[in-house]
JSON list of C-alpha atoms and ligand atoms in Angstrom, two decimals:
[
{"chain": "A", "resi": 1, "resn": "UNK", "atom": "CA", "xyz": [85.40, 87.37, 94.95]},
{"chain": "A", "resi": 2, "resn": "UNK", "atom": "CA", "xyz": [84.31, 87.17, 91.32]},
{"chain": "A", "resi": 3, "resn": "UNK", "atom": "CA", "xyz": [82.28, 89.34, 89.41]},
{"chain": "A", "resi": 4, "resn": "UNK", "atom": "CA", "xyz": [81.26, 89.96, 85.83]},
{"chain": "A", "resi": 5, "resn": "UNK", "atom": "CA", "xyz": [83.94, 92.19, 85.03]},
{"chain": "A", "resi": 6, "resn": "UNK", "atom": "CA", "xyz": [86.67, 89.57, 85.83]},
{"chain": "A", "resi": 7, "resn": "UNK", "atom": "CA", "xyz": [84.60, 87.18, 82.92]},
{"chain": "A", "resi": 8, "resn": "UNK", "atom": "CA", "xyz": [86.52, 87.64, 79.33]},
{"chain": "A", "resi": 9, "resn": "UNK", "atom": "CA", "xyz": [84.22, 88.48, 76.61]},
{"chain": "A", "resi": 10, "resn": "UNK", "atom": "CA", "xyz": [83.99, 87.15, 73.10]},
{"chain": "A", "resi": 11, "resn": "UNK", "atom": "CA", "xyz": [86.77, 88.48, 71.00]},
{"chain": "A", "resi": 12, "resn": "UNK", "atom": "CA", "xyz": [89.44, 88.10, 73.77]},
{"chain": "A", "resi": 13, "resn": "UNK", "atom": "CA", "xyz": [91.76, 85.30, 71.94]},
{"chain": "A", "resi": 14, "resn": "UNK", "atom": "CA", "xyz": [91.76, 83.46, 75.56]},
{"chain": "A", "resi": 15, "resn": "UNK", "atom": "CA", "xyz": [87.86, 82.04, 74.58]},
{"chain": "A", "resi": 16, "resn": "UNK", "atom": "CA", "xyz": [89.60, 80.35, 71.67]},
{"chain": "A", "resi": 17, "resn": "UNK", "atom": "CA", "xyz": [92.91, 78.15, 72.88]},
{"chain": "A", "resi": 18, "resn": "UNK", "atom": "CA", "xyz": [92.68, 74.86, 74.29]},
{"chain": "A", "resi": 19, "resn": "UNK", "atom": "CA", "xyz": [93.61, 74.92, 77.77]},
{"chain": "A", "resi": 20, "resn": "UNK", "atom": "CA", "xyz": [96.01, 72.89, 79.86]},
{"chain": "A", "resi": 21, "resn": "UNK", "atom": "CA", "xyz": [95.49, 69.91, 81.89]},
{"chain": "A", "resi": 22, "resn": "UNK", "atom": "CA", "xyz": [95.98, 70.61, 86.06]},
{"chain": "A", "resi": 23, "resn": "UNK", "atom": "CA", "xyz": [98.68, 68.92, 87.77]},
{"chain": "A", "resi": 24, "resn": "UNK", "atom": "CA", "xyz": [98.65, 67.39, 91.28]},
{"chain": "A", "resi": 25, "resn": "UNK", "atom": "CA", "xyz": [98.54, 68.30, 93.81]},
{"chain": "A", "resi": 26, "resn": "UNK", "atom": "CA", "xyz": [97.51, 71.51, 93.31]},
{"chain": "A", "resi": 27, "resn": "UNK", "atom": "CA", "xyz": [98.70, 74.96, 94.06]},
{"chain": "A", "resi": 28, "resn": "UNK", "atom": "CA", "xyz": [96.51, 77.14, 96.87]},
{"chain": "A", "resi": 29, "resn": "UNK", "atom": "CA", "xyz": [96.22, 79.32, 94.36]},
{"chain": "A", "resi": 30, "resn": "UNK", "atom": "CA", "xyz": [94.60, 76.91, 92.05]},
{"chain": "A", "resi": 31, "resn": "UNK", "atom": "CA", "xyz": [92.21, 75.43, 95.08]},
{"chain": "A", "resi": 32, "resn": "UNK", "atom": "CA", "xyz": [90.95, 79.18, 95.61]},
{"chain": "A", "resi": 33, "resn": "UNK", "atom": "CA", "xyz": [90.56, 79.81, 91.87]},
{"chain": "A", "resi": 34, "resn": "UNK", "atom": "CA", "xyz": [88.47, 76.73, 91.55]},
{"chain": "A", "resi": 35, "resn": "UNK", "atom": "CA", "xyz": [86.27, 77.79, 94.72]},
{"chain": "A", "resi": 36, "resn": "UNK", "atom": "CA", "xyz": [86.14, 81.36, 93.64]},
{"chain": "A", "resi": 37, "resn": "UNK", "atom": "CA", "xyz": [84.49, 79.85, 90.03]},
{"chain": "A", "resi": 38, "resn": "UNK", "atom": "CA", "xyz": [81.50, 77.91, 92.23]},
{"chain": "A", "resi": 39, "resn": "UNK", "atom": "CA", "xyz": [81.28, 80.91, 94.88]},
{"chain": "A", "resi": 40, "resn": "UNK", "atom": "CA", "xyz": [80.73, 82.77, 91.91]},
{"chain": "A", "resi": 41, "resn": "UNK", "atom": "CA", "xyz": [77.75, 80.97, 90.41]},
{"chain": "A", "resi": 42, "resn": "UNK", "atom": "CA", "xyz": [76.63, 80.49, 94.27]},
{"chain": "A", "resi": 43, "resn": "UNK", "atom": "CA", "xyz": [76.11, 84.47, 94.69]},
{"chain": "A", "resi": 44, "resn": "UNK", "atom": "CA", "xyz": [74.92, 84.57, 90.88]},
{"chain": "A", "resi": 45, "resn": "UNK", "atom": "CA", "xyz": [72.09, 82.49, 91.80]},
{"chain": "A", "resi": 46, "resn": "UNK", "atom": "CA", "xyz": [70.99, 84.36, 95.13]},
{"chain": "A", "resi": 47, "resn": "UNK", "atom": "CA", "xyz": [68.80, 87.18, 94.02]},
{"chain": "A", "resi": 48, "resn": "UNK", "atom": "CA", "xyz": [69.82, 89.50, 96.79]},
{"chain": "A", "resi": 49, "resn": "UNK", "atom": "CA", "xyz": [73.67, 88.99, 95.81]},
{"chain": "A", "resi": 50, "resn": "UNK", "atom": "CA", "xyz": [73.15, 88.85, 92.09]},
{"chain": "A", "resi": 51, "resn": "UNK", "atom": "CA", "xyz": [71.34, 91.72, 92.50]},
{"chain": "A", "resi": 52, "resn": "UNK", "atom": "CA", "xyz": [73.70, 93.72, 94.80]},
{"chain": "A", "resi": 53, "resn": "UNK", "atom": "CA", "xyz": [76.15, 92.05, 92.35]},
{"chain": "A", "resi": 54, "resn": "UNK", "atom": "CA", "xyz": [75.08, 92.65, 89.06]},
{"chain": "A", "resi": 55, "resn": "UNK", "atom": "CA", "xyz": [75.66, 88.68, 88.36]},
{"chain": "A", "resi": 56, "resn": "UNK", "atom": "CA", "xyz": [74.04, 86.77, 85.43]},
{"chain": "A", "resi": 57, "resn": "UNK", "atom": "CA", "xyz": [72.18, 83.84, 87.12]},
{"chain": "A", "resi": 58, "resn": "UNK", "atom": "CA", "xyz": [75.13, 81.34, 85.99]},
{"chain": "A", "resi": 59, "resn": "UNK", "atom": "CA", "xyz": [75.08, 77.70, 86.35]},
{"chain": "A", "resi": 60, "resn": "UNK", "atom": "CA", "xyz": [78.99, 76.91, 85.03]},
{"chain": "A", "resi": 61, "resn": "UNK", "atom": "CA", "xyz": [81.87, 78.36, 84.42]},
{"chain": "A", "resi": 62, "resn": "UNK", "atom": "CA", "xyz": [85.24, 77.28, 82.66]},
{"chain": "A", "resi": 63, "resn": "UNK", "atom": "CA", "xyz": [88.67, 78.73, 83.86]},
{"chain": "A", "resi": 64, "resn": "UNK", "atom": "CA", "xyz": [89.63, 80.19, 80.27]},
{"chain": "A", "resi": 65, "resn": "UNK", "atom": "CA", "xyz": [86.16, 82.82, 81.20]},
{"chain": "A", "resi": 66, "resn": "UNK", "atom": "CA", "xyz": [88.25, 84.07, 83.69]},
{"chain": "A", "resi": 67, "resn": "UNK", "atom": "CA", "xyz": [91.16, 84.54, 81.58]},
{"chain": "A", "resi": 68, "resn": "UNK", "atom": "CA", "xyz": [93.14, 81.04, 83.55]},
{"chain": "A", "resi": 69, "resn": "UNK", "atom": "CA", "xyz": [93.84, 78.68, 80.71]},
{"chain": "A", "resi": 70, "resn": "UNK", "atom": "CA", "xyz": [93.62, 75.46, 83.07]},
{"chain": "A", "resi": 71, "resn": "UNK", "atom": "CA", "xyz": [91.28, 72.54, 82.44]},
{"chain": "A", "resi": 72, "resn": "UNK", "atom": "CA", "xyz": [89.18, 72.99, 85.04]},
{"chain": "A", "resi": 73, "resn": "UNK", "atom": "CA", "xyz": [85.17, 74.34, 85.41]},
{"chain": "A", "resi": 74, "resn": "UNK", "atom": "CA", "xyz": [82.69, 74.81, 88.15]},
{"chain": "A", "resi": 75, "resn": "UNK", "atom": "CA", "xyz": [78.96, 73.90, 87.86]},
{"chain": "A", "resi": 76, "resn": "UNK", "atom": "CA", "xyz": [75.85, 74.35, 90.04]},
{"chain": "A", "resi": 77, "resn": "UNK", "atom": "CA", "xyz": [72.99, 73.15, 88.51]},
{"chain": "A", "resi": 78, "resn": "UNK", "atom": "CA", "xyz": [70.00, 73.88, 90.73]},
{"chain": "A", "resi": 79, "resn": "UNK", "atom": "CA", "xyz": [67.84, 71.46, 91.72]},
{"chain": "A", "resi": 80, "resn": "UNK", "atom": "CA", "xyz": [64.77, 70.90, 89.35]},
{"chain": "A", "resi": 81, "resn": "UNK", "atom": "CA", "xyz": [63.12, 69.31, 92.26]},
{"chain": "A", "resi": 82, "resn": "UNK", "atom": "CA", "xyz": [60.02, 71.78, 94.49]},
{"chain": "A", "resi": 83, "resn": "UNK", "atom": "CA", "xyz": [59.97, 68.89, 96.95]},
{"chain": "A", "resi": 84, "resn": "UNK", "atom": "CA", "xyz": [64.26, 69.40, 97.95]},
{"chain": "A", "resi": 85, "resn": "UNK", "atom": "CA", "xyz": [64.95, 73.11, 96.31]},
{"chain": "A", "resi": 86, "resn": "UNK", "atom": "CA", "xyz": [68.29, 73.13, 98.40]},
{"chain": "A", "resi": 87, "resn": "UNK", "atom": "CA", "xyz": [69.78, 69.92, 96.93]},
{"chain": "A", "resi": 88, "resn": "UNK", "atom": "CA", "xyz": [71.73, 71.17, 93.46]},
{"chain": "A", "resi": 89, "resn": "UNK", "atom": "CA", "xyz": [70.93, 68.90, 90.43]},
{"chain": "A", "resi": 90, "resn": "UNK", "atom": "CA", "xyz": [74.86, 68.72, 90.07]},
{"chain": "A", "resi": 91, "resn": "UNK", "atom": "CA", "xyz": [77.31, 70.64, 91.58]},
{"chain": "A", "resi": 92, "resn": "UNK", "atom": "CA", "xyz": [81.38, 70.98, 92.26]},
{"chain": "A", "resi": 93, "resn": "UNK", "atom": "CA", "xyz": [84.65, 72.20, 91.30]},
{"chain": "A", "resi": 94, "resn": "UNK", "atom": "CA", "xyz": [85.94, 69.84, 88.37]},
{"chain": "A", "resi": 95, "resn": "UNK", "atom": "CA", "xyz": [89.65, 69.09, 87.56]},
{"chain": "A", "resi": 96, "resn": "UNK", "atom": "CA", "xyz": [90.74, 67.34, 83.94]},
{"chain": "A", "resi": 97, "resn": "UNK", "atom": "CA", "xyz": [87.05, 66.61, 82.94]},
{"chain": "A", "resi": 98, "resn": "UNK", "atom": "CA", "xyz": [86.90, 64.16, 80.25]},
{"chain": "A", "resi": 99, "resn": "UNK", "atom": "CA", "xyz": [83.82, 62.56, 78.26]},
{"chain": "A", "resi": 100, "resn": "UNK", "atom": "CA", "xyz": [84.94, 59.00, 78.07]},
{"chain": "A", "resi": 101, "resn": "UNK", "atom": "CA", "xyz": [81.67, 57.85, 76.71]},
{"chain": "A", "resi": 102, "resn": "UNK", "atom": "CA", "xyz": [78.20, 59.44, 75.52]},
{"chain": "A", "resi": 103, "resn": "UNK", "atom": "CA", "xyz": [74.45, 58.11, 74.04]},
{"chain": "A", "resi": 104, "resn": "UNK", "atom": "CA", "xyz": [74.30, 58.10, 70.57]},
{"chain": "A", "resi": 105, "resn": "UNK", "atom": "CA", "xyz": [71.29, 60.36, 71.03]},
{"chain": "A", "resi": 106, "resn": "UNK", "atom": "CA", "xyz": [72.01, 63.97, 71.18]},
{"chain": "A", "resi": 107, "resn": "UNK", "atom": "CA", "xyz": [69.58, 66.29, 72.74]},
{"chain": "A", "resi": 108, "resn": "UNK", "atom": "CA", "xyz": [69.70, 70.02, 73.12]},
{"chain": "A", "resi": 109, "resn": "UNK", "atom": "CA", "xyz": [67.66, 72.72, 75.06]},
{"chain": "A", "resi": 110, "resn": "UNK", "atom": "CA", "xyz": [64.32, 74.28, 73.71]},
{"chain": "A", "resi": 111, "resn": "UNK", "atom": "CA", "xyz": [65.11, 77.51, 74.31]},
{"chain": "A", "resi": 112, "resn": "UNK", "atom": "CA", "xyz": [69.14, 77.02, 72.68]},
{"chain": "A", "resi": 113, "resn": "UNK", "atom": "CA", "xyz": [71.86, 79.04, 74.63]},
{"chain": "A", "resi": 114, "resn": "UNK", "atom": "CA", "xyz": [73.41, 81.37, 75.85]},
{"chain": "A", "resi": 115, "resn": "UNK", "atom": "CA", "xyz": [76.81, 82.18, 77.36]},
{"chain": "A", "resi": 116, "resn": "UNK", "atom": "CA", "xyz": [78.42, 84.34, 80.30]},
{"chain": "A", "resi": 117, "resn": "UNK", "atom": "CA", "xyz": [81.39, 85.46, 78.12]},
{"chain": "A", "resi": 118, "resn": "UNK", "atom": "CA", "xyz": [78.59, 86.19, 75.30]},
{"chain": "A", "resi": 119, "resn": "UNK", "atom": "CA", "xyz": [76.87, 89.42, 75.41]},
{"chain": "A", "resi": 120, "resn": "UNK", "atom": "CA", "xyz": [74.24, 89.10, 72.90]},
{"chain": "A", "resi": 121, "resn": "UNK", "atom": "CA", "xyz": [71.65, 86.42, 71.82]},
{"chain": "A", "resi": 122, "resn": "UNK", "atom": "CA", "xyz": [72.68, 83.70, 69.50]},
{"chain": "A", "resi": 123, "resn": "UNK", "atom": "CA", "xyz": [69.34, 81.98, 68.29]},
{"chain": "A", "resi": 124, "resn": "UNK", "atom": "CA", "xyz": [69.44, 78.08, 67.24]},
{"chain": "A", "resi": 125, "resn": "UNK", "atom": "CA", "xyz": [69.54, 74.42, 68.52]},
{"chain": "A", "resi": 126, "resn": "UNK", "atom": "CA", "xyz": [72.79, 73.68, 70.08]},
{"chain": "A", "resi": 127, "resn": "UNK", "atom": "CA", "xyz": [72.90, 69.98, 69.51]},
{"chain": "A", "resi": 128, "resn": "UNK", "atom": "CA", "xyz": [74.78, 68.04, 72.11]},
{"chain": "A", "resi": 129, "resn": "UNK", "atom": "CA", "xyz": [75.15, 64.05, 73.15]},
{"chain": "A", "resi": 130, "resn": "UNK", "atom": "CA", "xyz": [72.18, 63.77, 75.33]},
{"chain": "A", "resi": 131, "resn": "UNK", "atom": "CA", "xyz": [73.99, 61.24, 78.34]},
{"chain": "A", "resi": 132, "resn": "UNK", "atom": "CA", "xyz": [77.52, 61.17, 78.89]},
{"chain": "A", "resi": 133, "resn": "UNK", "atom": "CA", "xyz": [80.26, 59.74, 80.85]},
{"chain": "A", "resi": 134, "resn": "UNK", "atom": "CA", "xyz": [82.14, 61.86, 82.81]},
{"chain": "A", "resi": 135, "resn": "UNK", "atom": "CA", "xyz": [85.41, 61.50, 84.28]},
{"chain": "A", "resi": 136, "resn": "UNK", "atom": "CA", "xyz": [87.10, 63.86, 86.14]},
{"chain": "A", "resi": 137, "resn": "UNK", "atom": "CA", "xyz": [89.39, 64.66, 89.54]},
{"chain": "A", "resi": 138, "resn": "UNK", "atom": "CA", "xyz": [88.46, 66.58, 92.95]},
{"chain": "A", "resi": 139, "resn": "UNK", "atom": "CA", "xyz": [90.95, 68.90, 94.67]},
{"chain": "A", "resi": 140, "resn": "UNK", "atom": "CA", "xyz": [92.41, 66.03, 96.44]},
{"chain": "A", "resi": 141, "resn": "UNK", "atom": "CA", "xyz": [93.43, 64.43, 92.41]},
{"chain": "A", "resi": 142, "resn": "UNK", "atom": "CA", "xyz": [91.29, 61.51, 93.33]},
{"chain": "A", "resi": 143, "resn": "UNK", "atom": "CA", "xyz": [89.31, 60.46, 89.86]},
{"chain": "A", "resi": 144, "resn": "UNK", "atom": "CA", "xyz": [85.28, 60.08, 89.70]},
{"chain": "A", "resi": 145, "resn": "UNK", "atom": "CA", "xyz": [83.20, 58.71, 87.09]},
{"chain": "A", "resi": 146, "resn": "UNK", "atom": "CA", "xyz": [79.88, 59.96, 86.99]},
{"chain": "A", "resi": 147, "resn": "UNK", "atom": "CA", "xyz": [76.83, 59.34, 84.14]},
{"chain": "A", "resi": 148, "resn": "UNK", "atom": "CA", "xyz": [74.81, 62.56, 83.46]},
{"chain": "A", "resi": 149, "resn": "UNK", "atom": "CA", "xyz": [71.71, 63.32, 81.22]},
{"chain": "A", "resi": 150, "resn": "UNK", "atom": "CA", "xyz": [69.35, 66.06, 81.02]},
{"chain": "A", "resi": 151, "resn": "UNK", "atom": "CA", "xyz": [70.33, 69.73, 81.78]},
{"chain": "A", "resi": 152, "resn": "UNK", "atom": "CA", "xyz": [73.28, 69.15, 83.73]},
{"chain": "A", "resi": 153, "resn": "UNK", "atom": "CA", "xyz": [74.71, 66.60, 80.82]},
{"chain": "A", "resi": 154, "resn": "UNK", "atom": "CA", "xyz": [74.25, 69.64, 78.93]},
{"chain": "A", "resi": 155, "resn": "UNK", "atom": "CA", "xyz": [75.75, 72.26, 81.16]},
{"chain": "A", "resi": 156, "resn": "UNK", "atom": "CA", "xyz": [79.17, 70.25, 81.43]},
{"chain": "A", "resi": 157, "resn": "UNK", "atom": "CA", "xyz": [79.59, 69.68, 77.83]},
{"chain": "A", "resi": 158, "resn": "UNK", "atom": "CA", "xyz": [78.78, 73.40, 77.14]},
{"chain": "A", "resi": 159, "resn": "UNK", "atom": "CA", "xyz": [82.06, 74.07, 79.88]},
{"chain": "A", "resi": 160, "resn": "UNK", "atom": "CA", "xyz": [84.56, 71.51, 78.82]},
{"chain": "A", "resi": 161, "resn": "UNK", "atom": "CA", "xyz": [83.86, 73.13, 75.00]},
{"chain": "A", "resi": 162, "resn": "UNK", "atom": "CA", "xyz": [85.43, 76.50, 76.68]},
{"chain": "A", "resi": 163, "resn": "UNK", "atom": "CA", "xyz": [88.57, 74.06, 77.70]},
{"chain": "A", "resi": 164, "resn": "UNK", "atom": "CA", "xyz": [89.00, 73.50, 73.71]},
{"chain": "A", "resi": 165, "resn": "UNK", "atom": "CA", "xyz": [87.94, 76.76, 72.67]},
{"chain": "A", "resi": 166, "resn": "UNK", "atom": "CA", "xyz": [84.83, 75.79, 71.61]},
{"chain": "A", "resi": 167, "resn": "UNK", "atom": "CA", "xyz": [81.75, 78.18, 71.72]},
{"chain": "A", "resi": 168, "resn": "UNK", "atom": "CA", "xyz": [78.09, 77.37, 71.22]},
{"chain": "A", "resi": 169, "resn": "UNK", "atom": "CA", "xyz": [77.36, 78.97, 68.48]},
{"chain": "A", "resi": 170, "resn": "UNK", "atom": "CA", "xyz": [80.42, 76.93, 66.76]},
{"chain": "A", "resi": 171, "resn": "UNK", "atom": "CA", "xyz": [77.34, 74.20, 67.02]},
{"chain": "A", "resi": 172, "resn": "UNK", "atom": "CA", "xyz": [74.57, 76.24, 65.58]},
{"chain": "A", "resi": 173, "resn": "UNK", "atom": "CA", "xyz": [73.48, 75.15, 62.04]},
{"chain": "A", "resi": 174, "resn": "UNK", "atom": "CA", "xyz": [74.01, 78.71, 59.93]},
{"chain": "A", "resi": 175, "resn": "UNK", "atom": "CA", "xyz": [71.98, 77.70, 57.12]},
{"chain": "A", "resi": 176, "resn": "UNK", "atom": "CA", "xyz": [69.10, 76.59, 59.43]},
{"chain": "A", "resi": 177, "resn": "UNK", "atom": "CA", "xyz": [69.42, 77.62, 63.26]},
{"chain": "A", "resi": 178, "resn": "UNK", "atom": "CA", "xyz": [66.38, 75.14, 63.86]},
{"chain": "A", "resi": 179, "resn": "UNK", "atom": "CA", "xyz": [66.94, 72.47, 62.15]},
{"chain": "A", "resi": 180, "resn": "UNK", "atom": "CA", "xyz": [67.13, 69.32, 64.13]},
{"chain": "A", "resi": 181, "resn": "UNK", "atom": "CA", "xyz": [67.27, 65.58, 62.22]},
{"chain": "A", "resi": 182, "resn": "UNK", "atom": "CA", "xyz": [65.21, 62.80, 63.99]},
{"chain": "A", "resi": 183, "resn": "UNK", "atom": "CA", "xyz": [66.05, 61.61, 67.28]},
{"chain": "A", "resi": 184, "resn": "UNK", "atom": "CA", "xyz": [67.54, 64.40, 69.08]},
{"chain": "A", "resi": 185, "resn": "UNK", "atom": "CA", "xyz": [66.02, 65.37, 72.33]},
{"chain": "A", "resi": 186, "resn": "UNK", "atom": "CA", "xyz": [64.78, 68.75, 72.92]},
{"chain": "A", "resi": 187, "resn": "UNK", "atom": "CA", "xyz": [65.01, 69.70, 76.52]},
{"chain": "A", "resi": 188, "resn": "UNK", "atom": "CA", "xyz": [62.36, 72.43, 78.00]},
{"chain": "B", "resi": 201, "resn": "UDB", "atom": "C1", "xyz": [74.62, 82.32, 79.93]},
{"chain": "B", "resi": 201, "resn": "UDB", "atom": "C2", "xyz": [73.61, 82.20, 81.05]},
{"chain": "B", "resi": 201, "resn": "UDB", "atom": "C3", "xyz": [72.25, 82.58, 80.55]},
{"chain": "B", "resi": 201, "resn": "UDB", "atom": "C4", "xyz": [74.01, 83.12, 82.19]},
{"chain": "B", "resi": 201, "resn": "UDB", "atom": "C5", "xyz": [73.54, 80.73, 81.52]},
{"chain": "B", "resi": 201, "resn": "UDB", "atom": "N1", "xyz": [72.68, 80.75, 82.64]},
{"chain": "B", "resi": 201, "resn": "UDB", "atom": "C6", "xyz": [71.65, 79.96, 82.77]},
{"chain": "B", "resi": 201, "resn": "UDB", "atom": "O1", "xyz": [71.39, 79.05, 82.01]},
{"chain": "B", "resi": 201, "resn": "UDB", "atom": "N2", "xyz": [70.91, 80.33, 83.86]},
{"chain": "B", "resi": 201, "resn": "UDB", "atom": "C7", "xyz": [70.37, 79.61, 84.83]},
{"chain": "B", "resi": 201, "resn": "UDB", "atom": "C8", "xyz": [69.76, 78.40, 84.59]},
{"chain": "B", "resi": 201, "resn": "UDB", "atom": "C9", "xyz": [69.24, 77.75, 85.67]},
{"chain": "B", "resi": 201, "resn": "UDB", "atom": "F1", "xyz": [68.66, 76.57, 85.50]},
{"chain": "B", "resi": 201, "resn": "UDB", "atom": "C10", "xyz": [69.33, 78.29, 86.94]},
{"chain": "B", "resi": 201, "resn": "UDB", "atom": "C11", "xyz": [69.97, 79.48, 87.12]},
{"chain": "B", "resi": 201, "resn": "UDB", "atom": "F2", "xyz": [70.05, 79.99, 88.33]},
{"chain": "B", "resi": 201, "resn": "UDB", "atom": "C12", "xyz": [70.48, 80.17, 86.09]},
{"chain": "B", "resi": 201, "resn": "UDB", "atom": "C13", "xyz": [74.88, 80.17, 81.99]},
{"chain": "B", "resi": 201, "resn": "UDB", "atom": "O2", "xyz": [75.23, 80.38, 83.16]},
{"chain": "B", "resi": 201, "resn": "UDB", "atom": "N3", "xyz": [75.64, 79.44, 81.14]},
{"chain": "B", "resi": 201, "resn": "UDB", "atom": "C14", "xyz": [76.95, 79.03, 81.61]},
{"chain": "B", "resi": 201, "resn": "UDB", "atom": "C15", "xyz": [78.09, 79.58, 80.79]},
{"chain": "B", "resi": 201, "resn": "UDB", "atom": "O3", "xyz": [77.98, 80.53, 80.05]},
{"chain": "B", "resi": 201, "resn": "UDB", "atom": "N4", "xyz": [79.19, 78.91, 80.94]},
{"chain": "B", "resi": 201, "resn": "UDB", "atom": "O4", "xyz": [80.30, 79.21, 80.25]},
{"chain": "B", "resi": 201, "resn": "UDB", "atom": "C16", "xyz": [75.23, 79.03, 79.80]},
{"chain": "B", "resi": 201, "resn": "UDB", "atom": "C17", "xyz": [74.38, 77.74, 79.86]},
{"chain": "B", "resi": 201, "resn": "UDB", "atom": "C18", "xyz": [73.91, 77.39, 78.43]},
{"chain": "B", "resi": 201, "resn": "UDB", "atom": "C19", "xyz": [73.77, 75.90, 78.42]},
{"chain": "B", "resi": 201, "resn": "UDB", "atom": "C20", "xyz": [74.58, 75.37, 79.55]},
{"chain": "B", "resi": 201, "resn": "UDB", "atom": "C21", "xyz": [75.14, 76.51, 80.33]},
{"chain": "B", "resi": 202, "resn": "ZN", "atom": "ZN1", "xyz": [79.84, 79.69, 78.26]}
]
């Protein structure tokens, strides 16, 4: 089972190579890494095992975090809903994601971001495409195309950056954190 201290931190040079696509069909060892990553953020979002735990509340998570430089990322997005709180927004183990097409409009959260392989706060509008396409395979290979927008939109770009050694703050205007040009969505 996965906990914090199997997460690479900033500075390991893992967080910055580009990772490699997954073949099919996959090892076991790659189907249990890929459930480890969502049982991971499942336990991190249970207070009782985050607790016992000591888990950030995490909502994705990109092989290279755990030091496996493999395209692949979990997510669990939960659901935004009161009326079904048991129904994720988004959630699975993803395999070759790809953004095959996004909005011109970009959109990024209120409150900016944050990271599990990042230990300290990184103030500023990360500015992302605010709908995308997604493509990506299941543990069986088979392919899916989904549409996202909104947080989860959001989450999965921030996780296929760690596939391409990308980190948020590489997004974050330096001379002006806040600075945001017309158009761009800010998410609460
Ligand atoms: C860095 C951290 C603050 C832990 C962030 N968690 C988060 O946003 N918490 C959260 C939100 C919810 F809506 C419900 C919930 F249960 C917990 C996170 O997991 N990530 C993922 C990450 O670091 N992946 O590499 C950072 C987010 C910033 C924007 C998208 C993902
Ligand atoms: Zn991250």
């Amino acid at each position: 089972m996965l906990t914090m201290k199997d997460i690479i931190r900033e500075g390991n040079p893992t967080l910055r190579e580009v990772a490699a696509e997954v073949e099919f069909p996959l090892s076991d060892a790659e189907k249990k890494i890929g459930n480890d990553m969502l049982e991971f953020l499942a336990n991190s979002q249970d207070p009782e095992k985050a607790e016992e735990l000591e888990l950030r509340g995490g909502v994705g998570l990109a092989a290279p975090q755990i030091d496996v430089k493999k395209r692949m990322i979990a997510v669990l997005v939960p659901s935004m809903d009161p009326e079904n709180p048991d129904v994720p927004e988004f959630s699975g183990v993803l395999y070759n994601p790809k953004i095959v097409s996004h909005s011109v409009q970009d959109a990024c959260l209120g409150d900016g971001e944050g990271c599990l392989s990042v230990d300290r706060d990184v103030p500023g509008y990360v500015v992302r495409h605010a709908r995308i396409t997604l493509s990506y395979q299941d543990e069986t290979g088979e392919t899916h195309k989904v549409r996202l927008k909104n947080y989860p939109a959001i989450v999965v770009q921030h996780e296929i950056d760690h596939l391409n050694g990308v980190m948020f703050y590489d997004h974050i205007n330096s001379k002006n954190p806040f600075e945001l040009k017309d158009g761009v969505l800010i998410l609460d």
